[in-house]
Coordinates of C-alpha atoms in Angstrom, one line a residue:
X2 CA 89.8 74.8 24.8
X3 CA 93.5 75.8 26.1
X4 CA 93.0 76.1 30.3
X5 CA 96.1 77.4 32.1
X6 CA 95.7 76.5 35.5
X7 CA 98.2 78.8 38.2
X8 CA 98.9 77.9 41.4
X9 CA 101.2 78.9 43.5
X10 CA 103.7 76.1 44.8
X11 CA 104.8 72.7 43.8
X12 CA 107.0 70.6 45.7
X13 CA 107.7 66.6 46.4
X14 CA 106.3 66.3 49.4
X15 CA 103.5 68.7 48.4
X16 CA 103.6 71.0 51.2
X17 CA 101.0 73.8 49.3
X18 CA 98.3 70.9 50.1
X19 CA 95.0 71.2 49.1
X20 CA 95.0 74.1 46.0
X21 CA 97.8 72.3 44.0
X22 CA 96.0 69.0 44.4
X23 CA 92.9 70.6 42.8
X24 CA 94.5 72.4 40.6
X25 CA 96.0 69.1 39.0
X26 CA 92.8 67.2 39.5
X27 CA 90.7 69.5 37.5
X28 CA 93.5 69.4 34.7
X29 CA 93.3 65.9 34.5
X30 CA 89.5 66.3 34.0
X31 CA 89.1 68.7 31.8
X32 CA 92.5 66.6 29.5
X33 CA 89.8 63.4 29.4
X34 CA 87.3 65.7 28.1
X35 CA 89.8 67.0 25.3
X36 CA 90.8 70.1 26.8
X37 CA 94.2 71.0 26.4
X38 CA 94.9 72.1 30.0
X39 CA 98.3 72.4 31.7
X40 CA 99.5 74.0 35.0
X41 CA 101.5 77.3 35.7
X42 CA 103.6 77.4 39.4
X43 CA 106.8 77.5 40.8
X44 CA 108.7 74.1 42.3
X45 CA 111.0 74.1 45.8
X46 CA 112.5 70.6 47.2
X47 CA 113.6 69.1 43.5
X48 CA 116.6 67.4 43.4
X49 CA 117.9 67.7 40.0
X50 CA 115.5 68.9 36.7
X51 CA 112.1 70.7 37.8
X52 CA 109.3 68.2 36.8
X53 CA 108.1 68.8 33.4
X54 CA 104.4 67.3 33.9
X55 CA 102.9 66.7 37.0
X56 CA 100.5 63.2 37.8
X57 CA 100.4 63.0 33.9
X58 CA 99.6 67.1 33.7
X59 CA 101.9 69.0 31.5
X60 CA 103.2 72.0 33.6
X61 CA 105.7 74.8 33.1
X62 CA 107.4 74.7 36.8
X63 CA 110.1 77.5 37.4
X64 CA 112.5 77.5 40.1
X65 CA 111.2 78.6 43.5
X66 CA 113.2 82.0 45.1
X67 CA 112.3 83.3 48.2
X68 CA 112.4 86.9 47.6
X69 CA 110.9 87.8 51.5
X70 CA 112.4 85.8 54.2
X71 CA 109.1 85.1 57.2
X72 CA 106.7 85.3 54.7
X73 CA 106.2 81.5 54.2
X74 CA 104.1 81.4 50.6
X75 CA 103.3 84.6 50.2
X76 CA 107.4 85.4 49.9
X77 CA 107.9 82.6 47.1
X78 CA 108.2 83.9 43.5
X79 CA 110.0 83.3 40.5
X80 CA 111.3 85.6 38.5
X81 CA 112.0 84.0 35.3
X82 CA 108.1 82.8 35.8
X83 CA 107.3 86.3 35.8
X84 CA 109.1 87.4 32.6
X85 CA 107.4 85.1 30.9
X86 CA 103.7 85.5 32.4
X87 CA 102.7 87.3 29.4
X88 CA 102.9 84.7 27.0
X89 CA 101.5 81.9 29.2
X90 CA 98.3 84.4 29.8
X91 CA 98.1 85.3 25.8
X92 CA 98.5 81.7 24.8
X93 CA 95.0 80.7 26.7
X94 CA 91.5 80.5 25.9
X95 CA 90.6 80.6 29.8
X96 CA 93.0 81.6 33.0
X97 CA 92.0 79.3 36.5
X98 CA 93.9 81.3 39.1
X99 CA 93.8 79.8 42.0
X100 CA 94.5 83.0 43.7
X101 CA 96.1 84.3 47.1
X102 CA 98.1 87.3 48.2
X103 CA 101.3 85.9 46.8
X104 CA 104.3 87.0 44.2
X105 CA 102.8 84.2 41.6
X106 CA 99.4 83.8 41.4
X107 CA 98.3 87.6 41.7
X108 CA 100.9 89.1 39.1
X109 CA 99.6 86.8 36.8
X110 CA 96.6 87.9 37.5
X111 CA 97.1 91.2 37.1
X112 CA 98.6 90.4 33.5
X113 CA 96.0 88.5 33.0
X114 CA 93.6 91.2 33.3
X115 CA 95.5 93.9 31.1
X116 CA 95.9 91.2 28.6
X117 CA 91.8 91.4 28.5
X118 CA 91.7 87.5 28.9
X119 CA 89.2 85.6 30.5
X120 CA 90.0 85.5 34.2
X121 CA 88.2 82.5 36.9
X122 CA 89.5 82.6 40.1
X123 CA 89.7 79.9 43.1
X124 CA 90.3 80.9 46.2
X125 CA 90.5 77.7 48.5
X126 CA 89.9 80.1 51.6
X127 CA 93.2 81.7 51.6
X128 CA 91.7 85.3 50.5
X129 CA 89.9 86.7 53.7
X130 CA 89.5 90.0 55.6
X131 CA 92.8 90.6 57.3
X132 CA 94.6 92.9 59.6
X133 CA 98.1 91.6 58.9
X134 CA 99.6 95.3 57.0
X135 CA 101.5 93.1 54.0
X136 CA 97.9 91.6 53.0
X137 CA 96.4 94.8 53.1
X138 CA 98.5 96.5 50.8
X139 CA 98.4 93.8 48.2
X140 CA 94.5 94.2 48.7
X141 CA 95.4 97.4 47.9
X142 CA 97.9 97.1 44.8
X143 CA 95.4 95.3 42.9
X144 CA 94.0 92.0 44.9
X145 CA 90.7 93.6 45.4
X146 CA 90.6 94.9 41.7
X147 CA 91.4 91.6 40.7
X148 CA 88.6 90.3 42.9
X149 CA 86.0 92.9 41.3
X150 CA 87.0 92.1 37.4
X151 CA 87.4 88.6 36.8
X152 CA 85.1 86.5 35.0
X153 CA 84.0 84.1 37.7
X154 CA 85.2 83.5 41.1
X155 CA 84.6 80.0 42.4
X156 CA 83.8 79.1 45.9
X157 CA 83.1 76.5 48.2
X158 CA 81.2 77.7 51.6
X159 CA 79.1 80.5 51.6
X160 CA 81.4 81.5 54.2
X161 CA 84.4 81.8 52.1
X162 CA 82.3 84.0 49.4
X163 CA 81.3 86.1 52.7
X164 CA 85.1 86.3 53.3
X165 CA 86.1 87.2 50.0
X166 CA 82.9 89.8 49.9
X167 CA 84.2 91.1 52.6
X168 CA 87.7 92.2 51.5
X169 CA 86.1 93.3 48.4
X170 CA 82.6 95.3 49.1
X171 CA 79.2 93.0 48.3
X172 CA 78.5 95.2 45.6
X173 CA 81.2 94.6 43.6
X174 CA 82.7 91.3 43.9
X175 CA 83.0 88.8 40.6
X176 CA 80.0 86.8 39.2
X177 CA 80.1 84.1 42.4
X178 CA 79.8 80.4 41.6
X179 CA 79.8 77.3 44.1
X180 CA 82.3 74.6 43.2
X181 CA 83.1 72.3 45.8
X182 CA 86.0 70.1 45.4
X183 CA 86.0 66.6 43.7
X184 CA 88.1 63.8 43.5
X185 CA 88.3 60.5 41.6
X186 CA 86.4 57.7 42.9
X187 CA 87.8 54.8 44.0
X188 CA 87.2 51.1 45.2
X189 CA 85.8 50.5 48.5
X190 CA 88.3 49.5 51.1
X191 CA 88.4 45.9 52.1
X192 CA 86.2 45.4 54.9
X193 CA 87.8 45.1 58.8
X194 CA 89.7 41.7 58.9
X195 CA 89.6 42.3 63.1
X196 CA 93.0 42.7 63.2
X197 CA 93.9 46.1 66.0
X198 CA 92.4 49.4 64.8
X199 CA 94.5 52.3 62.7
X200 CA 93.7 55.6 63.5
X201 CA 95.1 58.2 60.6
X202 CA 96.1 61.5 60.4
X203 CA 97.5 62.4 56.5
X204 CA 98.0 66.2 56.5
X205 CA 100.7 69.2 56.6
X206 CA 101.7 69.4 60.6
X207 CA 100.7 72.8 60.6
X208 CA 99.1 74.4 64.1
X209 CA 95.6 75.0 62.5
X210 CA 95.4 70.9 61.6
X211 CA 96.0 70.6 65.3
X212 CA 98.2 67.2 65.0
X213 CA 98.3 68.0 69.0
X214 CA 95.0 67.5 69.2
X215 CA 95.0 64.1 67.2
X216 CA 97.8 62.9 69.9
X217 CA 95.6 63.9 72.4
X218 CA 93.4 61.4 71.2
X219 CA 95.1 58.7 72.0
X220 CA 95.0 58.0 75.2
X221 CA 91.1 57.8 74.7
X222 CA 90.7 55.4 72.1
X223 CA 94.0 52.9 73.5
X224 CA 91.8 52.5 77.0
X225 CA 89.4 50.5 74.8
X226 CA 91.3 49.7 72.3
X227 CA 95.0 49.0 73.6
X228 CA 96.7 47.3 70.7
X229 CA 95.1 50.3 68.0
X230 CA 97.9 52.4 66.1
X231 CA 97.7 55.3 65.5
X232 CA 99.9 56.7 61.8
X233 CA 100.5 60.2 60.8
X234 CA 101.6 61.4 57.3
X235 CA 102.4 64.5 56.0
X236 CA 105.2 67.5 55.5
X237 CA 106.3 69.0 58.7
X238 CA 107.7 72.4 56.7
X239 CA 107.5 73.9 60.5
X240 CA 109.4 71.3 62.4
X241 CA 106.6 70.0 64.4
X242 CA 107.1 66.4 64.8
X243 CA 109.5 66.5 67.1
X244 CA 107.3 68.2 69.4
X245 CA 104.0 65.5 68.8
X246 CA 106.4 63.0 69.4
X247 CA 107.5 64.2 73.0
X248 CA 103.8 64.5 73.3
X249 CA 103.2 61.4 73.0
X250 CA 105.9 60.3 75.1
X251 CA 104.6 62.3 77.9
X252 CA 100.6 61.0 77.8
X253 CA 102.5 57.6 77.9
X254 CA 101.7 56.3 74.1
X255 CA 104.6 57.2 72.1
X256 CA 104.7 52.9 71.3
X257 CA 101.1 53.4 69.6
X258 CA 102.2 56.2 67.4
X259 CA 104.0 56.1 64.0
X260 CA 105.2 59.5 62.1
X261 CA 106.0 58.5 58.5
X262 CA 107.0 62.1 57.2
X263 CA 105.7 62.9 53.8
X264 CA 104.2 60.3 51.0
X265 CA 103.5 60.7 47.8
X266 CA 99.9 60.4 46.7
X267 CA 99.2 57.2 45.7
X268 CA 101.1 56.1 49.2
X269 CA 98.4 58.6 51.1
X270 CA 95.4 56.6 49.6
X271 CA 97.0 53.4 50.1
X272 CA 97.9 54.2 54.2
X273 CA 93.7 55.4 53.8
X274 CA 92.7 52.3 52.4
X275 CA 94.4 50.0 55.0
X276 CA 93.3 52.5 58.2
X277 CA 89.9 52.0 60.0
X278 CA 89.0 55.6 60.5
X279 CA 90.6 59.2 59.5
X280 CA 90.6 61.9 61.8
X281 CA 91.4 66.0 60.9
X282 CA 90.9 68.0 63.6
X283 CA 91.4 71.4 61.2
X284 CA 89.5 74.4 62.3
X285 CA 87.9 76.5 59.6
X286 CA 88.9 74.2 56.5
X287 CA 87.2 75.2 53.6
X288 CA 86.7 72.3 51.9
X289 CA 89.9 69.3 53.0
X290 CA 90.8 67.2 50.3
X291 CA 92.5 64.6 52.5
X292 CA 89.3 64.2 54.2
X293 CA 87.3 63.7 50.6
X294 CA 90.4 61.7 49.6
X295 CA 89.9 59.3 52.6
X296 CA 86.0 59.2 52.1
X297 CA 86.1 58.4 48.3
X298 CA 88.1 54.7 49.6
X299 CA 85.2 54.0 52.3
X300 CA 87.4 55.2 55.4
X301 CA 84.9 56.8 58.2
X302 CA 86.0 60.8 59.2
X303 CA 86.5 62.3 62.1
X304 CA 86.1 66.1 61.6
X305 CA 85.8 69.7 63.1
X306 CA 81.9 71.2 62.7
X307 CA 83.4 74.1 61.1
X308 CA 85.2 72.1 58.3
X309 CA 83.7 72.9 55.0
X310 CA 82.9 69.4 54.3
X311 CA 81.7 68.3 58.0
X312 CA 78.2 68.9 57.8
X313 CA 77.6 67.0 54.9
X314 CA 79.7 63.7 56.3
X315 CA 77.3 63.9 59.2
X316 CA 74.4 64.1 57.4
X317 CA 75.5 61.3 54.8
X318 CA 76.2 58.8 58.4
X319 CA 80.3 58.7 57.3
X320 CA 82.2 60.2 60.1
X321 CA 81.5 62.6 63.0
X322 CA 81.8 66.2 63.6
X323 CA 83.1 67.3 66.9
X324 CA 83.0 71.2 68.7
X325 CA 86.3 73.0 67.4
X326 CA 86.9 73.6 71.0
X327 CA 90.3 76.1 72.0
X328 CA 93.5 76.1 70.3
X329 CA 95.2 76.0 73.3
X330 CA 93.2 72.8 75.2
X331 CA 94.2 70.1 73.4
X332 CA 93.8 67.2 76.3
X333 CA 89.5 68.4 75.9
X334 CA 90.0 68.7 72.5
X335 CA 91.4 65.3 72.2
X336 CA 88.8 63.4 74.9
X337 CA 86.2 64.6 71.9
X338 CA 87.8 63.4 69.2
X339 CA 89.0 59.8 70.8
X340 CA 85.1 59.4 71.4
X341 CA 83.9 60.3 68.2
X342 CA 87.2 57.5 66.6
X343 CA 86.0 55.1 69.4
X344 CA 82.1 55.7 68.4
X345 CA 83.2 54.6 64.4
X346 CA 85.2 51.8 65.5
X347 CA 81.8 50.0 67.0
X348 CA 81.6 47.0 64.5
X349 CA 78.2 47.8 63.1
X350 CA 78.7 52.1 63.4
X351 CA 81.9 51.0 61.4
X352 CA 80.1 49.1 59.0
X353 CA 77.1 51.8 58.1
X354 CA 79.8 54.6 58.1
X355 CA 82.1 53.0 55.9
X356 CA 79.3 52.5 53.3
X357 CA 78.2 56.0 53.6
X358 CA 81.7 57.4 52.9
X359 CA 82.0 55.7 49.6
X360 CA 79.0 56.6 48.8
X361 CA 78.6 60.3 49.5
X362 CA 81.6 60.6 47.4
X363 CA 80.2 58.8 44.2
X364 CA 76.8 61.0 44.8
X365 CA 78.0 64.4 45.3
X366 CA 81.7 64.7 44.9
X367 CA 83.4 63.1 42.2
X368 CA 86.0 64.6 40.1
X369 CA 83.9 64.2 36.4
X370 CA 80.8 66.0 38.1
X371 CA 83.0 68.9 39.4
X372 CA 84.7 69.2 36.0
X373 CA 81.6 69.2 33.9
X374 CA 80.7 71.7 36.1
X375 CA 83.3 73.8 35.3
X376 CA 83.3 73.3 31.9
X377 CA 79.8 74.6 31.3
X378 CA 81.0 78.5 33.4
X379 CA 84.0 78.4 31.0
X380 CA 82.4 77.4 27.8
X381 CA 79.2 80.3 29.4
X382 CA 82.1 82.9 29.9
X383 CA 84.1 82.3 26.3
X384 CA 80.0 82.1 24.8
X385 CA 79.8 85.5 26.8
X386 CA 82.9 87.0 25.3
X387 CA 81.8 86.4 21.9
X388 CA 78.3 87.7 22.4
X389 CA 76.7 84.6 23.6
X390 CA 74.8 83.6 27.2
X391 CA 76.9 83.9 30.2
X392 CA 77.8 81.4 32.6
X393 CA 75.9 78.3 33.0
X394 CA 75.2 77.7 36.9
X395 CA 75.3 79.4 39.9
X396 CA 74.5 78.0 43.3

């Protein structure tokens, strides 16, 4: 089966987060299983030859341009990707989009659709009801009647699918199918070896992480724990670590805090595997793969209730879930999230939740069961092209 996965943005420091991690993972997957799968997008940040594979996935990665200055991703295209979108679409048996209001993603999609080929589409919760007037008129050039004639679109919280519904009329949204995302398991991290606590923060520095919140933390968790450090990781396309540094410099604890700037991925699960507890104070994250990411080693989670993910840490015992509280309070914000890090720091609490991180990984979200998954709705839609049974699942 030939899959061509499209997402928007690829870069070094892998700023696009969370969709162009999936998007690779389920290609690896689905290449173990003997699928021919590759990845579509554009790449920014390269010095020298854009990447011709990415983590062992082969991929067709065009130059990035940004054609609308202020618009962030939704500006970024490629017009040499787009020349060529036809014969990319034509050359697949099954076309993963993982889709937002952007210049690559959703002209493919459109070709896609006039080509007549099987369409699935991923949204990651960046397709939602909107009042911003540039994301209305793509609904209206053809996002919502991209929405209505795929194949499949995948989601991973009801609320997403509500969101997506929303933009699109109930009625006539795409055959809706829950896929939550998966990644590989790994070995357990080594157990606590007493030496001073590491508090981590691997993410984008993007306002609705709220890194400020995570500072605010601090202060918290070093009145019981004074030697603790406290590490965060990840691209700053915004310029905000200047700011979280001054922070911390004015709450007095600017010795206790390391930025590290962006890491590669295997560098991100080694920083998880040598921290004691993972903290993401997001707001409305559909499903965070850093958080699953720091799980899958055994590393306890701090999260936000309304994380996609959260209420199934809490009920597994691996992390906490504290009120989203206001975006503009982040000393209360921080006072709950320092108690919920110094709650998982107890010895034993540490212990339990460490267990039941691993472990609600290896139950209910590793990579191969996602893939086989999503092998059966593609092998149910191509089965329903020919003349077959439809889709597999739906939950």
């Amino acid at each position: 089966m030939r899959v061509l996965h499209v997402v928007t943005h690829h870069s070094p420091d892998n700023v696009f987060g969370g969709p162009t991690r999936v998007a690779v993972n389920l290609c690896r997957g689905l290449r173990a299983r003997g699928d021919r799968a590759s990845l579509l997008t554009i790449g920014e940040g390269f010095d020298g030859p854009l990447p011709e594979e990415v983590d062992g996935v082969p991929a067709k990665v065009f130059r990035a341009r940004r054609l609308i200055p202020g618009f962030g991703f939704s500006g970024v295209t490629s017009p040499a990707l787009l020349a060529r979108a036809g014969s990319y679409v034509r050359s697949a048996d099954i076309l993963h989009l993982h889709l937002a209001r952007d210049l690559v993603t959703f002209p493919v999609a459109l070709r896609a659709l006039a080509a007549r080929r099987p369409v699935v589409l991923q949204t990651h919760g960046m397709i939602d009801p909107t009042r911003v007037p540039a994301a209305r008129i793509a609904d209206a050039l053809g996002v919502k009647r991209v929405l209505r004639r795929a194949d499949a679109l995948l989601y991973l919280t009801e609320a997403e699918r509500d969101g997506v519904a929303a933009v699109t009329g109930p009625d006539s949204l795409a055959p809706a199918h829950r896929l939550v995302n998966g990644v590989p398991a790994q070995q357990a991290r080594p157990p606590r070896a007493g030496d001073p606590p590491t508090v981590l923060f691997a993410a984008r520095l993007d306002p609705r992480k709220r890194p400020a919140d995570f500072v605010a933390a601090m202060p918290t968790v070093l009145k019981e724990h004074p030697r603790a450090r406290f590490v965060m990781a990840g691209a700053d396309p915004d310029g905000m670590a200047p700011g979280l540094l001054a922070q911390a410099a004015r709450l007095g604890v600017a010795d206790a805090l390391e930025y590290l700037g962006a890491l590669d991925h295997a560098d991100v699960l080694e920083r998880m595997r040598r921290s004691d507890v993972y903290v993401l104070p997001s707001v409305y994250e559909p499903f965070a793969m850093s958080a699953l990411e720091a799980l899958s080693v055994g590393l306890p989670a701090v999260l936000t209730r309304s994380g996609g993910v959260s209420a199934d840490v809490v009920e597994a015992g691996a992390g906490r879930a504290v009120p989203n509280g206001e975006e503009d309070d982040p000393a209360a914000n921080g006072e709950r999230l320092g108690r919920a890090v110094l709650e998982l720091l107890e010895p034993e609490e540490h212990r339990r939740a460490s267990e039941a991180a691993w472990r609600l990984i290896r139950d209910r979200f590793t990579l191969d069961t996602v893939v086989d998954r999503l092998r059966t709705l593609y092998t149910g839609i191509l089965a329903g092209r020919n003349g077959g049974p439809g889709p597999g699942y739906r939950t």
